[in-house]
mmCIF file of C-alpha atoms and ligand atoms in Angstrom:
data_model
loop_
_atom_site.group_PDB
_atom_site.id
_atom_site.type_symbol
_atom_site.label_atom_id
_atom_site.label_comp_id
_atom_site.label_asym_id
_atom_site.label_seq_id
_atom_site.Cartn_x
_atom_site.Cartn_y
_atom_site.Cartn_z
ATOM 1 C CA UNK A 1 -81.987 179.390 289.866
ATOM 2 C CA UNK A 2 -81.681 175.792 288.645
ATOM 3 C CA UNK A 3 -78.718 175.270 286.362
ATOM 4 C CA UNK A 4 -78.770 172.815 283.473
ATOM 5 C CA UNK A 5 -75.905 170.253 283.335
ATOM 6 C CA UNK A 6 -73.765 172.351 280.967
ATOM 7 C CA UNK A 7 -74.240 175.491 283.026
ATOM 8 C CA UNK A 8 -73.273 173.465 286.091
ATOM 9 C CA UNK A 9 -70.154 172.206 284.310
ATOM 10 C CA UNK A 10 -69.134 175.775 283.430
ATOM 11 C CA UNK A 11 -69.482 176.828 287.060
ATOM 12 C CA UNK A 12 -67.370 173.852 288.180
ATOM 13 C CA UNK A 13 -64.621 174.706 285.685
ATOM 14 C CA UNK A 14 -64.707 178.352 286.751
ATOM 15 C CA UNK A 15 -64.091 177.290 290.364
ATOM 16 C CA UNK A 16 -61.294 174.906 289.347
ATOM 17 C CA UNK A 17 -59.509 177.630 287.338
ATOM 18 C CA UNK A 18 -60.151 180.455 289.850
ATOM 19 C CA UNK A 19 -61.811 182.203 286.960
ATOM 20 C CA UNK A 20 -64.676 184.627 286.538
ATOM 21 C CA UNK A 21 -67.128 184.693 283.670
ATOM 22 C CA UNK A 22 -68.020 188.062 282.167
ATOM 23 C CA UNK A 23 -71.019 188.270 279.854
ATOM 24 C CA UNK A 24 -72.012 191.239 277.761
ATOM 25 C CA UNK A 25 -75.642 192.364 277.868
ATOM 26 C CA UNK A 26 -76.148 191.026 274.317
ATOM 27 C CA UNK A 27 -75.063 187.449 275.120
ATOM 28 C CA UNK A 28 -77.550 184.537 275.062
ATOM 29 C CA UNK A 29 -79.627 184.284 278.241
ATOM 30 C CA UNK A 30 -78.176 180.904 279.282
ATOM 31 C CA UNK A 31 -74.719 182.516 279.424
ATOM 32 C CA UNK A 32 -75.857 185.736 281.118
ATOM 33 C CA UNK A 33 -77.594 183.635 283.779
ATOM 34 C CA UNK A 34 -74.376 181.980 285.005
ATOM 35 C CA UNK A 35 -72.016 184.933 284.606
ATOM 36 C CA UNK A 36 -70.257 186.474 287.594
ATOM 37 C CA UNK A 37 -70.698 189.871 285.999
ATOM 38 C CA UNK A 38 -72.981 191.116 283.234
ATOM 39 C CA UNK A 39 -72.929 194.562 281.714
ATOM 40 C CA UNK A 40 -71.442 196.668 278.951
ATOM 41 C CA UNK A 41 -67.937 196.010 277.692
ATOM 42 C CA UNK A 42 -66.076 198.761 279.513
ATOM 43 C CA UNK A 43 -67.987 198.362 282.761
ATOM 44 C CA UNK A 44 -67.226 194.636 282.774
ATOM 45 C CA UNK A 45 -63.512 195.206 282.234
ATOM 46 C CA UNK A 46 -63.295 197.857 284.950
ATOM 47 C CA UNK A 47 -65.018 195.551 287.428
ATOM 48 C CA UNK A 48 -62.891 192.581 286.359
ATOM 49 C CA UNK A 49 -59.711 194.550 287.057
ATOM 50 C CA UNK A 50 -60.790 194.831 290.691
ATOM 51 C CA UNK A 51 -61.292 191.114 291.295
ATOM 52 C CA UNK A 52 -58.714 188.662 292.585
ATOM 53 C CA UNK A 53 -59.551 186.098 289.889
ATOM 54 C CA UNK A 54 -56.548 184.863 287.924
ATOM 55 C CA UNK A 55 -58.518 184.078 284.783
ATOM 56 C CA UNK A 56 -61.206 186.047 282.968
ATOM 57 C CA UNK A 57 -63.470 184.310 280.464
ATOM 58 C CA UNK A 58 -65.039 187.011 278.314
ATOM 59 C CA UNK A 59 -68.288 186.151 276.589
ATOM 60 C CA UNK A 60 -68.695 188.937 274.093
ATOM 61 C CA UNK A 61 -66.821 189.864 270.927
ATOM 62 C CA UNK A 62 -63.111 190.172 270.382
ATOM 63 C CA UNK A 63 -62.680 193.911 270.952
ATOM 64 C CA UNK A 64 -64.329 193.498 274.364
ATOM 65 C CA UNK A 65 -61.874 190.806 275.422
ATOM 66 C CA UNK A 66 -59.114 193.112 274.196
ATOM 67 C CA UNK A 67 -60.416 195.868 276.474
ATOM 68 C CA UNK A 68 -60.235 193.422 279.386
ATOM 69 C CA UNK A 69 -56.656 192.554 278.402
ATOM 70 C CA UNK A 70 -55.776 196.274 278.246
ATOM 71 C CA UNK A 71 -57.148 196.915 281.734
ATOM 72 C CA UNK A 72 -56.124 193.620 283.380
ATOM 73 C CA UNK A 73 -52.538 192.846 282.265
ATOM 74 C CA UNK A 74 -51.933 190.573 285.265
ATOM 75 C CA UNK A 75 -54.830 188.256 284.395
ATOM 76 C CA UNK A 76 -55.266 185.605 281.739
ATOM 77 C CA UNK A 77 -58.063 186.794 279.432
ATOM 78 C CA UNK A 78 -59.788 184.031 277.476
ATOM 79 C CA UNK A 79 -62.162 184.448 274.548
ATOM 80 C CA UNK A 80 -64.058 181.174 274.001
ATOM 81 C CA UNK A 81 -64.106 181.628 270.201
ATOM 82 C CA UNK A 82 -61.871 183.629 267.911
ATOM 83 C CA UNK A 83 -64.486 184.127 265.184
ATOM 84 C CA UNK A 84 -66.520 186.633 267.204
ATOM 85 C CA UNK A 85 -65.943 189.800 265.237
ATOM 86 C CA UNK A 86 -67.795 193.077 265.087
ATOM 87 C CA UNK A 87 -69.032 194.811 261.949
ATOM 88 C CA UNK A 88 -68.430 198.218 263.490
ATOM 89 C CA UNK A 89 -64.929 197.507 264.801
ATOM 90 C CA UNK A 90 -63.994 196.154 261.359
ATOM 91 C CA UNK A 91 -64.863 199.468 259.665
ATOM 92 C CA UNK A 92 -61.577 201.019 260.769
ATOM 93 C CA UNK A 93 -57.922 200.000 260.968
ATOM 94 C CA UNK A 94 -55.025 201.662 262.725
ATOM 95 C CA UNK A 95 -53.377 202.374 259.348
ATOM 96 C CA UNK A 96 -56.510 204.037 257.935
ATOM 97 C CA UNK A 97 -56.851 206.141 261.075
ATOM 98 C CA UNK A 98 -53.200 207.236 260.841
ATOM 99 C CA UNK A 99 -53.848 208.423 257.271
ATOM 100 C CA UNK A 100 -56.896 210.444 258.348
ATOM 101 C CA UNK A 101 -55.021 211.931 261.320
ATOM 102 C CA UNK A 102 -52.322 213.171 258.956
ATOM 103 C CA UNK A 103 -55.021 215.083 257.064
ATOM 104 C CA UNK A 104 -56.343 216.661 260.273
ATOM 105 C CA UNK A 105 -53.386 217.995 262.283
ATOM 106 C CA UNK A 106 -54.377 219.280 265.724
ATOM 107 C CA UNK A 107 -57.767 217.563 265.656
ATOM 108 C CA UNK A 108 -58.065 215.095 268.561
ATOM 109 C CA UNK A 109 -59.361 211.612 267.864
ATOM 110 C CA UNK A 110 -62.184 210.367 270.097
ATOM 111 C CA UNK A 111 -62.545 206.614 269.708
ATOM 112 C CA UNK A 112 -65.585 204.630 270.726
ATOM 113 C CA UNK A 113 -64.605 201.704 272.953
ATOM 114 C CA UNK A 114 -66.185 199.402 270.347
ATOM 115 C CA UNK A 115 -62.874 199.241 268.484
ATOM 116 C CA UNK A 116 -59.725 197.140 268.442
ATOM 117 C CA UNK A 117 -56.748 197.858 270.690
ATOM 118 C CA UNK A 118 -54.610 199.049 267.766
ATOM 119 C CA UNK A 119 -57.200 201.702 266.913
ATOM 120 C CA UNK A 120 -57.540 202.801 270.535
ATOM 121 C CA UNK A 121 -53.751 203.109 270.595
ATOM 122 C CA UNK A 122 -53.914 205.680 267.766
ATOM 123 C CA UNK A 123 -56.456 207.779 269.673
ATOM 124 C CA UNK A 124 -56.271 210.753 271.999
ATOM 125 C CA UNK A 125 -59.143 209.591 274.157
ATOM 126 C CA UNK A 126 -61.837 206.913 274.214
ATOM 127 C CA UNK A 127 -65.555 207.277 274.824
ATOM 128 C CA UNK A 128 -68.574 205.081 275.431
ATOM 129 C CA UNK A 129 -72.112 205.564 274.184
ATOM 130 C CA UNK A 130 -72.933 206.834 277.685
ATOM 131 C CA UNK A 131 -70.211 209.473 277.998
ATOM 132 C CA UNK A 132 -69.462 210.554 274.405
ATOM 133 C CA UNK A 133 -70.907 214.065 274.810
ATOM 134 C CA UNK A 134 -69.085 214.603 278.107
ATOM 135 C CA UNK A 135 -65.788 213.380 276.633
ATOM 136 C CA UNK A 136 -66.049 215.632 273.569
ATOM 137 C CA UNK A 137 -66.972 218.637 275.722
ATOM 138 C CA UNK A 138 -63.978 217.974 277.986
ATOM 139 C CA UNK A 139 -61.515 218.597 275.159
ATOM 140 C CA UNK A 140 -60.134 222.110 274.608
ATOM 141 C CA UNK A 141 -60.125 221.890 270.792
ATOM 142 C CA UNK A 142 -63.109 223.246 268.835
ATOM 143 C CA UNK A 143 -63.047 220.322 266.355
ATOM 144 C CA UNK A 144 -62.837 216.581 267.044
ATOM 145 C CA UNK A 145 -62.784 213.429 264.932
ATOM 146 C CA UNK A 146 -65.026 210.664 266.269
ATOM 147 C CA UNK A 147 -64.448 207.083 265.127
ATOM 148 C CA UNK A 148 -65.708 204.616 264.115
ATOM 149 C CA UNK A 149 -69.479 205.042 264.643
ATOM 150 C CA UNK A 150 -71.086 207.686 262.433
ATOM 151 C CA UNK A 151 -74.400 207.526 264.306
ATOM 152 C CA UNK A 152 -72.802 208.063 267.723
ATOM 153 C CA UNK A 153 -70.879 211.018 266.244
ATOM 154 C CA UNK A 154 -74.041 212.534 264.753
ATOM 155 C CA UNK A 155 -75.831 212.104 268.085
ATOM 156 C CA UNK A 156 -72.912 213.739 269.908
ATOM 157 C CA UNK A 157 -72.834 216.612 267.409
ATOM 158 C CA UNK A 158 -76.411 217.470 268.363
ATOM 159 C CA UNK A 159 -75.405 217.884 271.998
ATOM 160 C CA UNK A 160 -72.176 219.852 271.743
ATOM 161 C CA UNK A 161 -71.151 223.205 270.313
ATOM 162 C CA UNK A 162 -67.995 221.631 268.877
ATOM 163 C CA UNK A 163 -67.594 220.591 265.278
ATOM 164 C CA UNK A 164 -67.704 216.794 265.144
ATOM 165 C CA UNK A 165 -66.049 215.113 262.179
ATOM 166 C CA UNK A 166 -66.909 211.482 261.788
ATOM 167 C CA UNK A 167 -65.819 208.192 260.290
ATOM 168 C CA UNK A 168 -68.146 206.329 257.942
ATOM 169 C CA UNK A 169 -68.530 203.324 260.239
ATOM 170 C CA UNK A 170 -71.567 201.980 261.988
ATOM 171 C CA UNK A 171 -73.015 198.980 263.770
ATOM 172 C CA UNK A 172 -75.017 197.304 261.017
ATOM 173 C CA UNK A 173 -77.363 195.819 263.610
ATOM 174 C CA UNK A 174 -78.480 199.232 264.875
ATOM 175 C CA UNK A 175 -78.103 200.976 261.529
ATOM 176 C CA UNK A 176 -80.492 198.536 259.794
ATOM 177 C CA UNK A 177 -83.260 199.282 262.308
ATOM 178 C CA UNK A 178 -85.565 201.633 260.414
ATOM 179 C CA UNK A 179 -87.770 204.546 261.308
ATOM 180 C CA UNK A 180 -90.748 202.647 259.814
ATOM 181 C CA UNK A 181 -90.118 199.712 262.183
ATOM 182 C CA UNK A 182 -89.898 202.066 265.151
ATOM 183 C CA UNK A 183 -93.139 203.794 264.102
ATOM 184 C CA UNK A 184 -94.925 200.459 263.674
ATOM 185 C CA UNK A 185 -93.864 199.271 267.125
ATOM 186 C CA UNK A 186 -94.889 202.551 268.720
ATOM 187 C CA UNK A 187 -98.298 202.292 267.018
ATOM 188 C CA UNK A 188 -98.689 198.705 268.297
ATOM 189 C CA UNK A 189 -97.696 199.717 271.848
ATOM 190 C CA UNK A 190 -98.828 203.329 272.292
ATOM 191 C CA UNK A 191 -98.241 203.288 276.061
ATOM 192 C CA UNK A 192 -94.658 202.060 275.792
ATOM 193 C CA UNK A 193 -91.592 204.251 276.324
ATOM 194 C CA UNK A 194 -89.276 203.976 273.330
ATOM 195 C CA UNK A 195 -85.654 203.618 274.513
ATOM 196 C CA UNK A 196 -83.060 203.826 271.724
ATOM 197 C CA UNK A 197 -79.297 203.345 271.630
ATOM 198 C CA UNK A 198 -77.147 206.159 270.155
ATOM 199 C CA UNK A 199 -75.850 203.676 267.554
ATOM 200 C CA UNK A 200 -79.289 203.954 265.873
ATOM 201 C CA UNK A 201 -79.807 206.275 262.931
ATOM 202 C CA UNK A 202 -80.769 209.908 263.663
ATOM 203 C CA UNK A 203 -84.274 209.482 262.193
ATOM 204 C CA UNK A 204 -84.862 206.610 264.639
ATOM 205 C CA UNK A 205 -83.452 208.552 267.586
ATOM 206 C CA UNK A 206 -85.862 211.383 266.701
ATOM 207 C CA UNK A 207 -88.727 209.064 267.671
ATOM 208 C CA UNK A 208 -87.239 207.961 270.993
ATOM 209 C CA UNK A 209 -88.405 209.215 274.371
ATOM 210 C CA UNK A 210 -85.155 208.037 275.934
ATOM 211 C CA UNK A 211 -81.684 207.705 274.362
ATOM 212 C CA UNK A 212 -79.352 205.587 276.486
ATOM 213 C CA UNK A 213 -76.487 203.095 276.465
ATOM 214 C CA UNK A 214 -77.382 199.508 277.405
ATOM 215 C CA UNK A 215 -76.459 200.164 281.040
ATOM 216 C CA UNK A 216 -78.454 203.391 280.915
ATOM 217 C CA UNK A 217 -81.516 201.509 279.646
ATOM 218 C CA UNK A 218 -81.242 199.041 282.536
ATOM 219 C CA UNK A 219 -81.137 201.907 285.044
ATOM 220 C CA UNK A 220 -83.968 203.773 283.329
ATOM 221 C CA UNK A 221 -86.286 200.752 283.202
ATOM 222 C CA UNK A 222 -85.503 199.894 286.832
ATOM 223 C CA UNK A 223 -86.315 203.392 288.065
ATOM 224 C CA UNK A 224 -89.253 204.145 285.789
ATOM 225 C CA UNK A 225 -92.830 203.951 286.977
ATOM 226 C CA UNK A 226 -93.880 203.029 283.424
ATOM 227 C CA UNK A 227 -94.635 199.381 282.711
ATOM 228 C CA UNK A 228 -93.991 199.010 278.962
ATOM 229 C CA UNK A 229 -90.851 199.719 276.950
ATOM 230 C CA UNK A 230 -89.720 199.406 273.351
ATOM 231 C CA UNK A 231 -86.061 198.371 273.391
ATOM 232 C CA UNK A 232 -84.134 199.953 270.520
ATOM 233 C CA UNK A 233 -80.936 197.963 270.833
ATOM 234 C CA UNK A 234 -79.689 194.402 270.353
ATOM 235 C CA UNK A 235 -82.416 192.059 271.592
ATOM 236 C CA UNK A 236 -80.156 190.255 274.093
ATOM 237 C CA UNK A 237 -80.661 193.174 276.474
ATOM 238 C CA UNK A 238 -84.309 192.188 276.865
ATOM 239 C CA UNK A 239 -83.232 189.107 278.843
ATOM 240 C CA UNK A 240 -81.604 191.278 281.525
ATOM 241 C CA UNK A 241 -84.407 193.854 281.446
ATOM 242 C CA UNK A 242 -87.074 191.200 281.878
ATOM 243 C CA UNK A 243 -85.152 189.415 284.618
ATOM 244 C CA UNK A 244 -84.741 192.627 286.618
ATOM 245 C CA UNK A 245 -88.278 193.798 285.983
ATOM 246 C CA UNK A 246 -90.561 190.747 285.857
ATOM 247 C CA UNK A 247 -93.711 192.854 286.102
ATOM 248 C CA UNK A 248 -92.799 195.128 283.176
ATOM 249 C CA UNK A 249 -93.061 194.375 279.465
ATOM 250 C CA UNK A 250 -90.327 194.885 276.880
ATOM 251 C CA UNK A 251 -90.801 194.833 273.112
ATOM 252 C CA UNK A 252 -88.238 194.287 270.378
ATOM 253 C CA UNK A 253 -89.105 196.597 267.471
ATOM 254 C CA UNK A 254 -87.117 194.881 264.686
ATOM 255 C CA UNK A 255 -85.865 191.416 263.797
ATOM 256 C CA UNK A 256 -82.675 193.156 262.590
ATOM 257 C CA UNK A 257 -81.681 193.817 266.185
ATOM 258 C CA UNK A 258 -79.873 190.520 266.582
ATOM 259 C CA UNK A 259 -76.081 190.418 266.392
ATOM 260 C CA UNK A 260 -74.917 186.978 265.148
ATOM 261 C CA UNK A 261 -71.429 187.542 266.529
ATOM 262 C CA UNK A 262 -72.883 188.090 269.989
ATOM 263 C CA UNK A 263 -74.760 184.797 269.810
ATOM 264 C CA UNK A 264 -71.907 182.611 268.576
ATOM 265 C CA UNK A 265 -70.384 181.535 271.905
ATOM 266 C CA UNK A 266 -72.041 178.418 273.360
ATOM 267 C CA UNK A 267 -71.734 176.796 276.770
ATOM 268 C CA UNK A 268 -69.599 174.080 275.097
ATOM 269 C CA UNK A 269 -67.228 176.804 273.895
ATOM 270 C CA UNK A 270 -66.957 178.185 277.425
ATOM 271 C CA UNK A 271 -66.214 174.710 278.826
ATOM 272 C CA UNK A 272 -63.506 174.164 276.165
ATOM 273 C CA UNK A 273 -62.024 177.585 276.894
ATOM 274 C CA UNK A 274 -61.681 176.737 280.580
ATOM 275 C CA UNK A 275 -60.474 173.176 280.029
ATOM 276 C CA UNK A 276 -57.828 174.132 277.427
ATOM 277 C CA UNK A 277 -57.187 177.688 278.687
ATOM 278 C CA UNK A 278 -57.891 179.054 275.232
ATOM 279 C CA UNK A 279 -57.987 181.465 273.397
ATOM 280 C CA UNK A 280 -55.630 183.787 275.234
ATOM 281 C CA UNK A 281 -56.000 187.442 274.236
ATOM 282 C CA UNK A 282 -52.648 189.183 274.229
ATOM 283 C CA UNK A 283 -51.943 192.748 273.215
ATOM 284 C CA UNK A 284 -48.373 193.840 272.393
ATOM 285 C CA UNK A 285 -47.236 195.879 275.405
ATOM 286 C CA UNK A 286 -46.511 199.088 273.446
ATOM 287 C CA UNK A 287 -49.995 198.977 271.922
ATOM 288 C CA UNK A 288 -51.581 198.118 275.262
ATOM 289 C CA UNK A 289 -49.966 201.065 277.018
ATOM 290 C CA UNK A 290 -51.036 203.540 274.331
ATOM 291 C CA UNK A 291 -54.580 202.158 274.305
ATOM 292 C CA UNK A 292 -54.638 202.255 278.111
ATOM 293 C CA UNK A 293 -53.675 205.935 278.043
ATOM 294 C CA UNK A 294 -56.677 206.706 275.803
ATOM 295 C CA UNK A 295 -58.999 204.703 278.075
ATOM 296 C CA UNK A 296 -57.600 206.299 281.240
ATOM 297 C CA UNK A 297 -58.025 209.808 279.812
ATOM 298 C CA UNK A 298 -61.683 208.993 279.314
ATOM 299 C CA UNK A 299 -62.009 207.633 282.849
ATOM 300 C CA UNK A 300 -60.468 210.861 284.184
ATOM 301 C CA UNK A 301 -63.161 213.049 282.594
ATOM 302 C CA UNK A 302 -65.274 214.342 285.488
ATOM 303 C CA UNK A 303 -68.865 213.168 285.703
ATOM 304 C CA UNK A 304 -71.546 215.852 285.478
HETATM 305 S S1 SF4 B 1 -74.120 194.747 268.141
HETATM 306 FE FE1 SF4 B 1 -73.000 195.978 266.627
HETATM 307 S S2 SF4 B 1 -71.345 196.979 267.787
HETATM 308 FE FE2 SF4 B 1 -72.126 195.267 269.048
HETATM 309 S S3 SF4 B 1 -70.803 193.534 268.507
HETATM 310 FE FE3 SF4 B 1 -72.606 193.392 267.161
HETATM 311 S S4 SF4 B 1 -71.941 194.503 265.292
HETATM 312 FE FE4 SF4 B 1 -70.503 195.079 266.927
#
């Protein structure tokens, strides 16, 4: 693939700093195209921990860079901009979670990885959108509290016999995607398979043929014999889907499915991050260790 001059400059800086570039599936295409690794936030961090690179540049949002810092304490984790927040992660704080825990003694807290390190540190175990049901079913208690995504909790509740209490948080990008938009897209593309992310509302998930995480959608589309897909998640994933499957067609069902925080980092920001070695993501060690325990408990849950 031909690189433009700025992409070339990023690659040169990466070599000079012995760094690797991680890009989330929702990042702009020009960043995904030059990344060493692309994927979901946890998968990227797990892979990054296994590399010999001294520096990790994380193109995603802040909680994702924090996850890399939790899993890779011996590496310098850089976030090219500090103003890359997340609506969902901001719906909960460690203090608010402590208050709720006090009201629910004996109820384990299952925290979606889309959360800040301090919140993970207050949790019994983490989960992803791909393994939430498995994680909840692995716990011995009959009741769990899932935070912060209400829609992921409601989806999980449908697939477990346990009582699932939830936090009133959501990803506004997925939550604003309506049933009417999904119906309209299905009517426009009657042959297409509708893939939806569990962060979507239940009435949208009811219309989906396939409910998957972003990584799950990539696997599904790759393996499917179908040629058309409606992609019910942030539209950045379509870049990776289309690149992997040039002969298949992918449709975005709603203009809402665009996360401004995920599109904020530019190639100039990445060059500055590498030149200045900024912005270093550091987690206080006590918080990191507690958060790591919650992540490791999740990773220890056996696969089906
Ligand atoms: S898509 Fe949603 S969960 Fe992901 S970073 Fe944006 S607001 Fe957060």
